Short mmCIF file of C-alpha atoms and ligand atoms in Angstrom, two decimals:
data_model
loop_
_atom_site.label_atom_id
_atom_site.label_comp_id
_atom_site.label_asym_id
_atom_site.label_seq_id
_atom_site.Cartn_x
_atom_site.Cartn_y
_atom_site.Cartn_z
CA UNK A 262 -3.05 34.48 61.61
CA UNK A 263 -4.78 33.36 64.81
CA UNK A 264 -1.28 32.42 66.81
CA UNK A 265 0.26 35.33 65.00
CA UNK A 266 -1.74 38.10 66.92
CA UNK A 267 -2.16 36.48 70.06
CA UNK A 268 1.65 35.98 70.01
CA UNK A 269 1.65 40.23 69.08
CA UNK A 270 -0.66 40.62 72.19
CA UNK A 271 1.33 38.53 74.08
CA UNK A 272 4.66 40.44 73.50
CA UNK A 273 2.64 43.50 73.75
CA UNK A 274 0.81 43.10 77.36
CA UNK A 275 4.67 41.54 78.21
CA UNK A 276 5.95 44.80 77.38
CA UNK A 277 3.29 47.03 79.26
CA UNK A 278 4.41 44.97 82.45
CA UNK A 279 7.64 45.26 81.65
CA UNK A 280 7.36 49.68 81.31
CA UNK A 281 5.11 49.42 84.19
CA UNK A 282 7.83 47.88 86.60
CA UNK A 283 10.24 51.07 85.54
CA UNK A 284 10.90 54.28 87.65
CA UNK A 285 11.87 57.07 85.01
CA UNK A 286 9.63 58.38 83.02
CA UNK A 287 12.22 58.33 80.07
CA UNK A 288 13.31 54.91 80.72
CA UNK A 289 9.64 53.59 80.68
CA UNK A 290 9.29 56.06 76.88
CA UNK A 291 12.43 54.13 75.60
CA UNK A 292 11.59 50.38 77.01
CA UNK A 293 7.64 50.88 75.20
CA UNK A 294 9.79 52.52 71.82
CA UNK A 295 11.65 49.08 72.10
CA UNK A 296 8.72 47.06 73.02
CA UNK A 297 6.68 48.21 69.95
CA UNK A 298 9.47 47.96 67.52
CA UNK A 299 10.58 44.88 68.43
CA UNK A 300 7.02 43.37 67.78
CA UNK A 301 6.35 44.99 64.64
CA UNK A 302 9.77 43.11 63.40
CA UNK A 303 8.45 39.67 64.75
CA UNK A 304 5.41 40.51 62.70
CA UNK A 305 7.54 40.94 59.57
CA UNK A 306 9.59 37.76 60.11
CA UNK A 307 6.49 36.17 59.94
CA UNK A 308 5.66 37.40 56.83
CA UNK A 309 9.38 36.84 55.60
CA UNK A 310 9.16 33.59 56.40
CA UNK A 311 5.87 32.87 54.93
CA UNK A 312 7.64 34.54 51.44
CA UNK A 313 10.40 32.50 51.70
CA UNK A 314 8.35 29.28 51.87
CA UNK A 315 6.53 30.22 49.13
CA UNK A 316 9.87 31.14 47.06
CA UNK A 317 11.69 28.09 48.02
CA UNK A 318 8.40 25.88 46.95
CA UNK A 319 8.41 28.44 43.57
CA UNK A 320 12.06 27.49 42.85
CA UNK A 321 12.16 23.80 43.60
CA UNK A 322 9.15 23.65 40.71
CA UNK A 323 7.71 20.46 42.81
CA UNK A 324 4.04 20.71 42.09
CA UNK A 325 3.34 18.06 43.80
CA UNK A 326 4.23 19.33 47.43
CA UNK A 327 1.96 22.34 47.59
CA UNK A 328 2.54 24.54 50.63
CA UNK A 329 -0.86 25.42 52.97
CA UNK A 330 -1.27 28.42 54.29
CA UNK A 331 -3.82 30.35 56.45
CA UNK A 332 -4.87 34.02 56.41
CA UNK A 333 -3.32 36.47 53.43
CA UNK A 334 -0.38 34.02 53.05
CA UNK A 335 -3.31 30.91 52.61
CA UNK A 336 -4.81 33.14 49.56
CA UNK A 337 -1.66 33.42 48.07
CA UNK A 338 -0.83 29.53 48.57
CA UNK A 339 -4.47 28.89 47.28
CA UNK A 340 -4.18 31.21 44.24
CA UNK A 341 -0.50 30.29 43.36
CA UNK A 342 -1.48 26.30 43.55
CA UNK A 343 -4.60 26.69 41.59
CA UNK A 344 -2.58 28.72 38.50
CA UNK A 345 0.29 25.76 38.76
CA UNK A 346 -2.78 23.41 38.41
CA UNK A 347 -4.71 24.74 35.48
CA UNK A 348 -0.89 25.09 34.08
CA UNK A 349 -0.43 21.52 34.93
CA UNK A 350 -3.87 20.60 32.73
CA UNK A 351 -3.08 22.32 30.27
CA UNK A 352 0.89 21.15 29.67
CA UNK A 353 -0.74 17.52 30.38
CA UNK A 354 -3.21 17.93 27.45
CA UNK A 355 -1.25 19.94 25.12
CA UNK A 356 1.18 16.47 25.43
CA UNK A 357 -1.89 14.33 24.84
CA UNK A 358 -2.53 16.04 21.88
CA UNK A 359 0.98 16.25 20.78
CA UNK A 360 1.62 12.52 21.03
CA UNK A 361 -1.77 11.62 19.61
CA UNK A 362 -0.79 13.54 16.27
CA UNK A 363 2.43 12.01 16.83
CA UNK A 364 0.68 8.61 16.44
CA UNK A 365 -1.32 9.83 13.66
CA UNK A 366 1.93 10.81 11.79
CA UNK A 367 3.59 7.50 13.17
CA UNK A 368 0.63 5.37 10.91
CA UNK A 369 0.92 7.42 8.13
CA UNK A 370 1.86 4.79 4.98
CA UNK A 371 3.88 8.10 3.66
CA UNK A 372 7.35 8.98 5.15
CA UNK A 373 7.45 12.01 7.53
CA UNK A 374 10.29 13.69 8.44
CA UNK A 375 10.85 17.09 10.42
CA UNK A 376 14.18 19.31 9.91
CA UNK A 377 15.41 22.05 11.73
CA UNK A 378 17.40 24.96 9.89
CA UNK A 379 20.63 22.95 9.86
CA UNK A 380 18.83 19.81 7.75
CA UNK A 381 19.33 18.07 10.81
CA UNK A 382 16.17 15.26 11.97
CA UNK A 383 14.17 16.25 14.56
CA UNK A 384 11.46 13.63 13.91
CA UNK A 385 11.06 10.85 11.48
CA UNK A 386 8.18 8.44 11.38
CA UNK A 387 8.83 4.19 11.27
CA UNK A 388 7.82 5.01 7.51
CA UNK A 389 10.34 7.31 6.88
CA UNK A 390 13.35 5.40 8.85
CA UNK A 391 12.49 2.13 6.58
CA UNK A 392 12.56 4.25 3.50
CA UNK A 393 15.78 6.08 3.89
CA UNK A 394 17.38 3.12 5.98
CA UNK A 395 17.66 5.44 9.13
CA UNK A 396 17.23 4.25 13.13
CA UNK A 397 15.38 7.00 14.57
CA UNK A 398 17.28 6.40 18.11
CA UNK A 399 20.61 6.47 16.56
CA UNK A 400 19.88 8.94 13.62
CA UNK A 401 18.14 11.85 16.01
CA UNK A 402 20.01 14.85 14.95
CA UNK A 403 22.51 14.11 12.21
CA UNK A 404 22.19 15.96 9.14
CA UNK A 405 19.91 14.16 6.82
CA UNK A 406 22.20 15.12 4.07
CA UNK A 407 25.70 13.40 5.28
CA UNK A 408 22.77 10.22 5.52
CA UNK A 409 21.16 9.74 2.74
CA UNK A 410 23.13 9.23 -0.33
CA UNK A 411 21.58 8.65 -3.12
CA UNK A 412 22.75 11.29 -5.89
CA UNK A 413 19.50 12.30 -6.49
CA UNK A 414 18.71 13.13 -3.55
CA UNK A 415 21.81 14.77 -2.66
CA UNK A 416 21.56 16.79 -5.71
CA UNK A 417 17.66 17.91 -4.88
CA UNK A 418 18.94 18.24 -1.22
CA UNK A 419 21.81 21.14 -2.32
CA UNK A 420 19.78 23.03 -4.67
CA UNK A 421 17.31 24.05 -2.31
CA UNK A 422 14.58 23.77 -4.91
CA UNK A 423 12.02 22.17 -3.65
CA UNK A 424 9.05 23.05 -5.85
CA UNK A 425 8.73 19.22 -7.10
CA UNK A 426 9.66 16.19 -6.07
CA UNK A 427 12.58 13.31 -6.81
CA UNK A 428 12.39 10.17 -7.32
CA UNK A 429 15.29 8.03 -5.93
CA UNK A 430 15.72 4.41 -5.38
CA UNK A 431 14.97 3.12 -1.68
CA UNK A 432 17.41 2.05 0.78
CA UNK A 433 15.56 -1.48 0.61
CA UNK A 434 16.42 -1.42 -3.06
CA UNK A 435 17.88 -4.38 -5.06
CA UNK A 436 18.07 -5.43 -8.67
CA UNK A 437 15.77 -8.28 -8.01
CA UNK A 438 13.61 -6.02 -5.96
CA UNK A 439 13.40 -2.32 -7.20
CA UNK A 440 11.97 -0.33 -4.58
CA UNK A 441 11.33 3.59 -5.62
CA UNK A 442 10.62 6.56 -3.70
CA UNK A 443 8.96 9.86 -4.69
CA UNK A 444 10.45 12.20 -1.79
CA UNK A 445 9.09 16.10 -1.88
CA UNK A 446 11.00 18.50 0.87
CA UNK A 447 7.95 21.37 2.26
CA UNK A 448 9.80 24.43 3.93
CA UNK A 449 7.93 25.69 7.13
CA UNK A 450 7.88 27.68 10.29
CA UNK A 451 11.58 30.12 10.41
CA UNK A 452 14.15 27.65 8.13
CA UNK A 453 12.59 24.56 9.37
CA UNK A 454 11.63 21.76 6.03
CA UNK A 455 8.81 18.96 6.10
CA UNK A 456 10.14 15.88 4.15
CA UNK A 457 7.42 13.45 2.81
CA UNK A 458 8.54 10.31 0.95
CA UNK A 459 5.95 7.70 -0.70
CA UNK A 460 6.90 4.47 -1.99
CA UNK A 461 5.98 4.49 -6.06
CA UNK A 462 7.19 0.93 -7.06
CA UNK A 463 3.61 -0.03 -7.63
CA UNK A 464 2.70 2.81 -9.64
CA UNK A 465 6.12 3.21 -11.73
CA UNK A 466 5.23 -0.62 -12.29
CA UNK A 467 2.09 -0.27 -13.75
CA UNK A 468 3.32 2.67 -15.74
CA UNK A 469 6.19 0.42 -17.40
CA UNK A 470 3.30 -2.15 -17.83
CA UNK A 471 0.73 0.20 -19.15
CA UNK A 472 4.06 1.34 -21.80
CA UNK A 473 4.85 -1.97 -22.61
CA UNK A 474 1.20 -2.88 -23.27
CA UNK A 475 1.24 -0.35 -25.78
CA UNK A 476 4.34 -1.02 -27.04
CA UNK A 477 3.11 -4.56 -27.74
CA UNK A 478 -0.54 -3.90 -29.03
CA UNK A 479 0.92 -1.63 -31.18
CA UNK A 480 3.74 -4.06 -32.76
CA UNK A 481 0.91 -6.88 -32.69
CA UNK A 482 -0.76 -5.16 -35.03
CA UNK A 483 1.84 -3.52 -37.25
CA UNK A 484 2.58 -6.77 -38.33
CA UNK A 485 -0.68 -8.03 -40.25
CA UNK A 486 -1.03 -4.49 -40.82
CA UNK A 487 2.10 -4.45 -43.19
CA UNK A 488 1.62 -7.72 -44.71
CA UNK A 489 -2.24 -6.55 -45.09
CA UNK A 490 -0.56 -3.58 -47.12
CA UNK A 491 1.86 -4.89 -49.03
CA UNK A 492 -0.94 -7.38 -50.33
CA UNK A 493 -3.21 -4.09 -51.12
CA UNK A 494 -0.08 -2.81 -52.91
CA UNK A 495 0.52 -5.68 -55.10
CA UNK A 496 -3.22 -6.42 -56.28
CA UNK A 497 -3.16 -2.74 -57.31
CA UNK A 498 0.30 -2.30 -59.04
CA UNK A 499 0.14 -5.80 -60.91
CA UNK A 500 -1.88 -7.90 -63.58
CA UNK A 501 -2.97 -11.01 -61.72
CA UNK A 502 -4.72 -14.01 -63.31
CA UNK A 503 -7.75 -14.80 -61.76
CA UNK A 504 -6.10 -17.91 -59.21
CA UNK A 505 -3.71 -15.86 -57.88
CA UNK A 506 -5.62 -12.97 -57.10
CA UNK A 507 -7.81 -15.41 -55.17
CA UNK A 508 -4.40 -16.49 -53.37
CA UNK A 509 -3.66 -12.99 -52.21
CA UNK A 510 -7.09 -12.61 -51.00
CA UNK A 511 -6.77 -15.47 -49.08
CA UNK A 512 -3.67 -14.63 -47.53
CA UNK A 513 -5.18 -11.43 -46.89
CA UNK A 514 -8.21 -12.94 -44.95
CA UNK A 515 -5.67 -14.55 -42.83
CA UNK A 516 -3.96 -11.81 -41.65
CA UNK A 517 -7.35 -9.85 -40.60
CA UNK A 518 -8.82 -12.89 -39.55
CA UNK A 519 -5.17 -12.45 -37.11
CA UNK A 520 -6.06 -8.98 -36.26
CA UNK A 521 -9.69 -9.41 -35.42
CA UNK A 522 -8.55 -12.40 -32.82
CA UNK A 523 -6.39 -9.98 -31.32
CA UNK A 524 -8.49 -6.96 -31.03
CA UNK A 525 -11.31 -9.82 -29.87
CA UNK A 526 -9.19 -10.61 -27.07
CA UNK A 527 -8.04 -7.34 -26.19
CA UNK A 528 -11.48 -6.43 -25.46
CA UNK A 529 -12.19 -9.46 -23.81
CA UNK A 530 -9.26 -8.85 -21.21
CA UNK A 531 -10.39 -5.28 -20.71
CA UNK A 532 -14.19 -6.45 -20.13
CA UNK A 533 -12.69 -9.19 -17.34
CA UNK A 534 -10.97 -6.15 -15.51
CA UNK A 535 -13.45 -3.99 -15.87
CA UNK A 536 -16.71 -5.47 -15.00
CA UNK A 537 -18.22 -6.87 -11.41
CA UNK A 538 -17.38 -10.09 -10.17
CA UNK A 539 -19.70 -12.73 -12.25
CA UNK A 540 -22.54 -13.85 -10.38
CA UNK A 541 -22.43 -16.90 -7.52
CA UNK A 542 -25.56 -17.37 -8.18
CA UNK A 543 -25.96 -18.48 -11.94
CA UNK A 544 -26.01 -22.12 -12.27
CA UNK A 545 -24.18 -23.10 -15.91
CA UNK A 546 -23.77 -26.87 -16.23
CA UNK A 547 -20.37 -27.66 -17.97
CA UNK A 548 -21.83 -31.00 -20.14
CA UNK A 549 -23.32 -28.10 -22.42
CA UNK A 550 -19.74 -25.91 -22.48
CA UNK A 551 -18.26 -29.24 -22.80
CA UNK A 552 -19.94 -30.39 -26.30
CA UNK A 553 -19.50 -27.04 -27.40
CA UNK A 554 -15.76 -26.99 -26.66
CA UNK A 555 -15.08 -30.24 -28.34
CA UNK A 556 -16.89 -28.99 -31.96
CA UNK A 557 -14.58 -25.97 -31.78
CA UNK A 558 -11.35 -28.47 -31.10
CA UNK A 559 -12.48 -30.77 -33.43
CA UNK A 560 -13.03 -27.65 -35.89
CA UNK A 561 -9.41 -26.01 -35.00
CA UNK A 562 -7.38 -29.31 -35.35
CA UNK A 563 -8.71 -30.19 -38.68
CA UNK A 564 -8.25 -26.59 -39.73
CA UNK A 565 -4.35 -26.69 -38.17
CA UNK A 566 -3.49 -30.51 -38.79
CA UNK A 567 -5.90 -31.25 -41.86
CA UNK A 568 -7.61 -33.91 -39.17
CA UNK A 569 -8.68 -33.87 -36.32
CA UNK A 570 -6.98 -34.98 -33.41
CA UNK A 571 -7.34 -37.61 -30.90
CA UNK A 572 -9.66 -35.48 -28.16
CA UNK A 573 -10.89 -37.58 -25.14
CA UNK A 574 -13.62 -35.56 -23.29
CA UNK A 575 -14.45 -36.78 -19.83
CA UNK A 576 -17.22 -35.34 -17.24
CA UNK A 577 -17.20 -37.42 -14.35
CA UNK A 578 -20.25 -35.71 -12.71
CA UNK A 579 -23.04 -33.47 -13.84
CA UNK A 580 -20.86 -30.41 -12.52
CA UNK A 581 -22.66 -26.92 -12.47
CA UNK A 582 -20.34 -24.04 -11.85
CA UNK A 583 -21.84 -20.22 -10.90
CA UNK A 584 -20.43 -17.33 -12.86
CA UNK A 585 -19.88 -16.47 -16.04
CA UNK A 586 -21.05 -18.41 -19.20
CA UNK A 587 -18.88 -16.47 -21.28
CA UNK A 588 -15.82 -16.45 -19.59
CA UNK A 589 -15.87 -20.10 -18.49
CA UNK A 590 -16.37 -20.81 -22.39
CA UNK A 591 -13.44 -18.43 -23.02
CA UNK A 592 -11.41 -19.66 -20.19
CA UNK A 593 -12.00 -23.98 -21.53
CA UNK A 594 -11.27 -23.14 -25.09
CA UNK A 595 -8.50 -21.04 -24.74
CA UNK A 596 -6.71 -24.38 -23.03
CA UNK A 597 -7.91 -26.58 -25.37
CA UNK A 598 -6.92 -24.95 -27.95
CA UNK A 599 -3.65 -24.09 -26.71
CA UNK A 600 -3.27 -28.15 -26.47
CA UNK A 601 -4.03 -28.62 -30.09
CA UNK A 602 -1.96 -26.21 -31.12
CA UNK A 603 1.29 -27.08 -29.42
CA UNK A 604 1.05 -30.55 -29.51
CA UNK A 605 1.73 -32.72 -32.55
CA UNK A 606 -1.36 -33.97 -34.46
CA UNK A 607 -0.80 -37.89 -33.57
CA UNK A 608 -0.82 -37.10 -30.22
CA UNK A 609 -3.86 -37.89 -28.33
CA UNK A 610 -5.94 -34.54 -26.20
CA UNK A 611 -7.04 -35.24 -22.54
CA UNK A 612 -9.80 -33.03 -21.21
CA UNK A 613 -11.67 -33.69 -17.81
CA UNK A 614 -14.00 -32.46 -15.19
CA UNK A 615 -13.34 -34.00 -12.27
CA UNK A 616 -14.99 -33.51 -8.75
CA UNK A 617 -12.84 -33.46 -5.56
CA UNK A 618 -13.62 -35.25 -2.31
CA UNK A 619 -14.05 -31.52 -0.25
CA UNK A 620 -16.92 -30.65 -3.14
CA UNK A 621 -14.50 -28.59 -5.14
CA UNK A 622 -14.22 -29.40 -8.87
CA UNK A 623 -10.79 -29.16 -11.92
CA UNK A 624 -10.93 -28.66 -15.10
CA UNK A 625 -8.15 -29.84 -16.73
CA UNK A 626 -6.55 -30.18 -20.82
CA UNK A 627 -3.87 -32.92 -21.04
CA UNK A 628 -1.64 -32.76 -24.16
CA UNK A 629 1.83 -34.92 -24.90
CA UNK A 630 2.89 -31.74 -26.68
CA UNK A 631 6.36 -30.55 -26.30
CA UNK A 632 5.92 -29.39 -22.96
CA UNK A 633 7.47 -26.07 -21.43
CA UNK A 634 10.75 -25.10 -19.61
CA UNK A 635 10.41 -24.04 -15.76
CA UNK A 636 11.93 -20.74 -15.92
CA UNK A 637 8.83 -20.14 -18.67
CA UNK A 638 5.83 -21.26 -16.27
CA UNK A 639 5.83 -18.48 -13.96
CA UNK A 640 5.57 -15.87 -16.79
CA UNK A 641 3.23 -17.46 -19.00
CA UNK A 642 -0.20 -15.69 -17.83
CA UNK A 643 1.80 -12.19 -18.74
CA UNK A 644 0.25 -10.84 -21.59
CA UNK A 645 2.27 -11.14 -25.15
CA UNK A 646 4.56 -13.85 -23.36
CA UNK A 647 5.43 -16.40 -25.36
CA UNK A 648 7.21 -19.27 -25.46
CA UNK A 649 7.46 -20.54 -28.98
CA UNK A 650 6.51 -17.04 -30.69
CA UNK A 651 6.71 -18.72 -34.32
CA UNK A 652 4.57 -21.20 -33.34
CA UNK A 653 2.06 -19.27 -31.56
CA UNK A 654 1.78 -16.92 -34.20
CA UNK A 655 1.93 -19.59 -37.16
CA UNK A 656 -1.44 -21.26 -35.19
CA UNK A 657 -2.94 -18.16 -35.03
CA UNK A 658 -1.94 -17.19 -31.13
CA UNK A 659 -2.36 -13.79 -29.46
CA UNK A 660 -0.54 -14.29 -26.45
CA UNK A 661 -3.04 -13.51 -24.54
CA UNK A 662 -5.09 -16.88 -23.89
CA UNK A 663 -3.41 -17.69 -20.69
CA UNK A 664 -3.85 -14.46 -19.48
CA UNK A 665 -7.47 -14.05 -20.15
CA UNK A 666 -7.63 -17.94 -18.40
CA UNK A 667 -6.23 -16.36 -15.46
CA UNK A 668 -8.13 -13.61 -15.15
CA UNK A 669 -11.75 -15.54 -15.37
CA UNK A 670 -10.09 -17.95 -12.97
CA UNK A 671 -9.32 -15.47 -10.09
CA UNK A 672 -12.51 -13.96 -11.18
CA UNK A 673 -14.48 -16.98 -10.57
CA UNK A 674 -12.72 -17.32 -7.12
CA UNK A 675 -10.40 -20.56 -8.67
CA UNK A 676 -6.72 -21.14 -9.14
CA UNK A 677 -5.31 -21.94 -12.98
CA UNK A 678 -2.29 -24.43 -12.51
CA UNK A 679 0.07 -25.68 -14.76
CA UNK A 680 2.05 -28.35 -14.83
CA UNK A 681 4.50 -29.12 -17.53
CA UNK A 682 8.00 -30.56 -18.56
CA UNK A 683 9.77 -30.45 -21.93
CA UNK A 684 9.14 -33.31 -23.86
CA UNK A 685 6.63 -34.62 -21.44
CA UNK A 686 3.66 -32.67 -22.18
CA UNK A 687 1.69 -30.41 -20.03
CA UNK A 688 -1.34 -30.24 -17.79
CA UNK A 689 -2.86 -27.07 -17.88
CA UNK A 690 -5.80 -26.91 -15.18
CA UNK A 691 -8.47 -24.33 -13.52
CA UNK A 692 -9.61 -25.82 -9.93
CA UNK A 693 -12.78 -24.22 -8.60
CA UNK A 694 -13.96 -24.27 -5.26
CA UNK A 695 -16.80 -25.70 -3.80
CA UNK A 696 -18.67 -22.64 -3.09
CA UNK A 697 -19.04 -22.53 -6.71
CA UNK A 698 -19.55 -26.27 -7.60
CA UNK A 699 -22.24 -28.39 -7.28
CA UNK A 700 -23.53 -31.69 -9.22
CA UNK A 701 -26.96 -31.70 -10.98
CA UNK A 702 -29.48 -34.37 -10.14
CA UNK A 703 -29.23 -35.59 -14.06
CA UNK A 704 -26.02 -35.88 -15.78
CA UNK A 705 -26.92 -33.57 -18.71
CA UNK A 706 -24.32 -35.17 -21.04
CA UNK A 707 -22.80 -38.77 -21.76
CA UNK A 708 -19.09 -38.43 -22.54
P1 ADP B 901 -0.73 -17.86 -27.41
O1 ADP B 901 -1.83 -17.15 -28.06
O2 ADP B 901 0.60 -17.46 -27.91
O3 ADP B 901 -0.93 -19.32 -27.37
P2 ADP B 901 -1.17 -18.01 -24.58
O4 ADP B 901 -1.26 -16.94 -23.57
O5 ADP B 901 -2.35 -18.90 -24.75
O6 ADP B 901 -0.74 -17.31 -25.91
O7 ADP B 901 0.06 -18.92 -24.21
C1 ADP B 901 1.31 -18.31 -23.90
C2 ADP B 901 2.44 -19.19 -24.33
O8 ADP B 901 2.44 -20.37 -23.52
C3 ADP B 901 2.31 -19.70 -25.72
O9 ADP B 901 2.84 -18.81 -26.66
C4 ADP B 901 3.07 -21.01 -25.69
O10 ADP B 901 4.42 -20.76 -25.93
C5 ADP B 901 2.90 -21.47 -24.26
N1 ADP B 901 1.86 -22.52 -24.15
C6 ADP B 901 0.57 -22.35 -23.82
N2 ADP B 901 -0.08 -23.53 -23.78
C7 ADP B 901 0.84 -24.48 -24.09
C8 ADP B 901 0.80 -25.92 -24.20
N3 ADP B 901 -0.31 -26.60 -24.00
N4 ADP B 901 1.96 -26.53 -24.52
C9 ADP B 901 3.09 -25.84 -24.71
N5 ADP B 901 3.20 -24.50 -24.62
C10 ADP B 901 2.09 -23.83 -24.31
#
């Protein structure tokens, strides 16, 4: 502003010496006329050019070069950087934000997808891309529907009906490995659609389980049920002598003696998943579960084989083991007496407590029995799996010993192992570690 009026001066005193030095009156009028228009238009080129600056800086949207500028034109500078500044913040933050609920969305365990009005992706979490088998580099922009295939989805896609969800099978999917999806489309904004998808294997698993539980409880009991009725039936329609009504009854104690085992370790199971860990810190020592174990094999084989069997008990160390008393009893006895009753009577029982070198401790039942198939081993803690059904049920099995086992083992922070070939016996076995071992001074119990 400064140079600007002393240059306006300047011109102006130039042009008083330059009237002065004419002769005429008019010519000296015409020459100061000039003189003062003339200077008025070098004061608006300065301000053009200042405007032009300040549009050329406008247009070329650099925010980073900011023009200075002194006087009125400085203001403006000033004022228009400032607003590009606070606009600046506020785009930078409004970003932050954006990518931070972008990252949110991003570690969602649901699938996230966002449509426009044409079904085509705008935005799909890693979630949703491993669900649907989409690349969300290569995939930006198609039409979700020419992508995913399945015919459910297609189906729920067309109908535009979005007030539940489908279930479809995941494009990770295989026979061996079923993976399902429950997928539920949310319309927002003008036409635009939400897409959430959430893996359900787990839960349609435990459904089928829960079913099949049911299923099997169910038939379980059906079966003493009926023969329980049909034994009610005949004592009432016919004229028995005295010994055979005894014989029913007896048959009939059987087969409630068979439900009351089975309802017994139905509620056991549901007490081991539904209770707190057992305590670490109650000391049981295993010479005591030990004796009592070997009265109940003894007890079970002479019932089963009219003798009892060979049964060779063997503590090597005073072990005490924290947890449970009732579920380590439940957990020893249902192995032993799965070893009398699928081995053959002449065959000689091998049960043992042995301590390992890292303070650790295994229980383990060794029978020559017949010994199970491979394929079988890996399913044999399921509940109502059996191997030799007519034998389990003949001995009074529930198939659910093993599973019971398992659960006090992983309860009791072990690992129940099995080892067995057909016609070789097996070697059923819970190992404990040493966390919840340790040896008494006195060895409570002489084998
Ligand atoms: P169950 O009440 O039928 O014995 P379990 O859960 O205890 O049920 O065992 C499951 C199946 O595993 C049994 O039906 C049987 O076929 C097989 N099994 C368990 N223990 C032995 C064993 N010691 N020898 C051979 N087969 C066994």
């Amino acid at each position: 502003m400064f140079w600007r009026v002393v240059l306006f001066l300047l011109c102006q005193l130039l042009a008083a010496a330059m009237v002065w030095s004419f002769d005429s009156g008019p010519q000296r009028l015409l020459f100061a006329a000039l003189a003062a228009l003339g200077a008025s238009y070098l004061w608006l080129l300065f301000d053009a050019l200042r405007g032009w600056r300040l549009l050329r800086w406008l247009r070329s949207g650099d925010t980073s070069h900011i023009p200075l500028g002194s006087g009125f034109w400085g203001e403006v500078f000033d004022r228009v950087r400032k607003l590009v500044r606070l606009r600046d913040r506020s785009v930078l933050e409004s970003d932050k934000r954006l990518q931070e609920f972008l990252s949110a969305l991003q570690a969602s365990p649901n699938g996230v997808l966002l449509l426009d009005q044409e079904g085509r992706i705008e935005w799909l979490n890693q979630t949703a891309a491993s669900h649907f088998g989409l690349d969300a580099g290569r995939d930006m922009l198609q039409h979700l529907g020419n992508l995913v295939r399945d015919p459910a989805f297609a189906a729920y896609f067309a109908a535009r009906d979005y007030r539940q969800d489908v279930v479809m099978q995941g494009r990770a999917s295989s026979s061996a490995i079923p993976v399902k999806l429950s997928v539920h489309m949310h319309p927002y904004g003008e036409g635009r659609s939400l897409l959430l998808s959430r893996d359900i294997t787990a839960l349609e698993q435990a459904e089928a389980m829960r079913r099949d539980f049911v299923a099997n409880v169910s038939h379980e009991i059906r079966t003493p049920l009926t023969v329980l009725a049909g034994f009610v039936e005949t004592l009432q329609s016919l004229r028995l002598d005295e010994e055979e009504r005894e014989r029913y009854l007896g048959l009939m104690a059987v087969q409630a003696q068979r439900m009351q085992t089975l309802v017994s370790d139905l509620l056991t199971l549901s007490r081991l998943e539904g209770s707190p860990p057992p305590p670490a810190q109650e000391w049981h020592t295993v010479g005591t579960l030990m004796t009592q174990c070997k009265q109940e094999a003894q007890a079970l084989s002479a019932l089963l084989w009219g003798h009892a069997q060979e049964l060779q008990f063997t503590l090597e160390a005073p072990v005490e083991i924290a947890g449970s008393l009732s579920e380590l009893h439940s957990a020893m006895s249902n192995l032993i007496g799965n070893a009398v009753r699928y081995s053959a009577p002449d065959k000689a029982i091998a049960v043992r407590w042995s301590v390992q070198p890292h303070g650790g401790a295994i229980f383990s039942v060794r029978d020559q029995g017949q010994g199970i198939a491979p394929e079988h081993i890996p399913r044999l803690t399921e509940r109502f799996y059996r191997v030799d059904r007519s034998r389990s049920r003949e001995t009074g099995g529930t198939g659910l010993g093993l599973a019971i086992v398992k659960h006090v083992a992983q309860r009791h922070g072990a690992e129940l192992l099995i080892d067995s070939a057909p016609g070789k016996g097996s070697c059923f076995s819970i190992s404990f570690t040493a966390q919840r071992v340790r040896i008494a001074a006195e060895h409570p119990l002489e084998s």
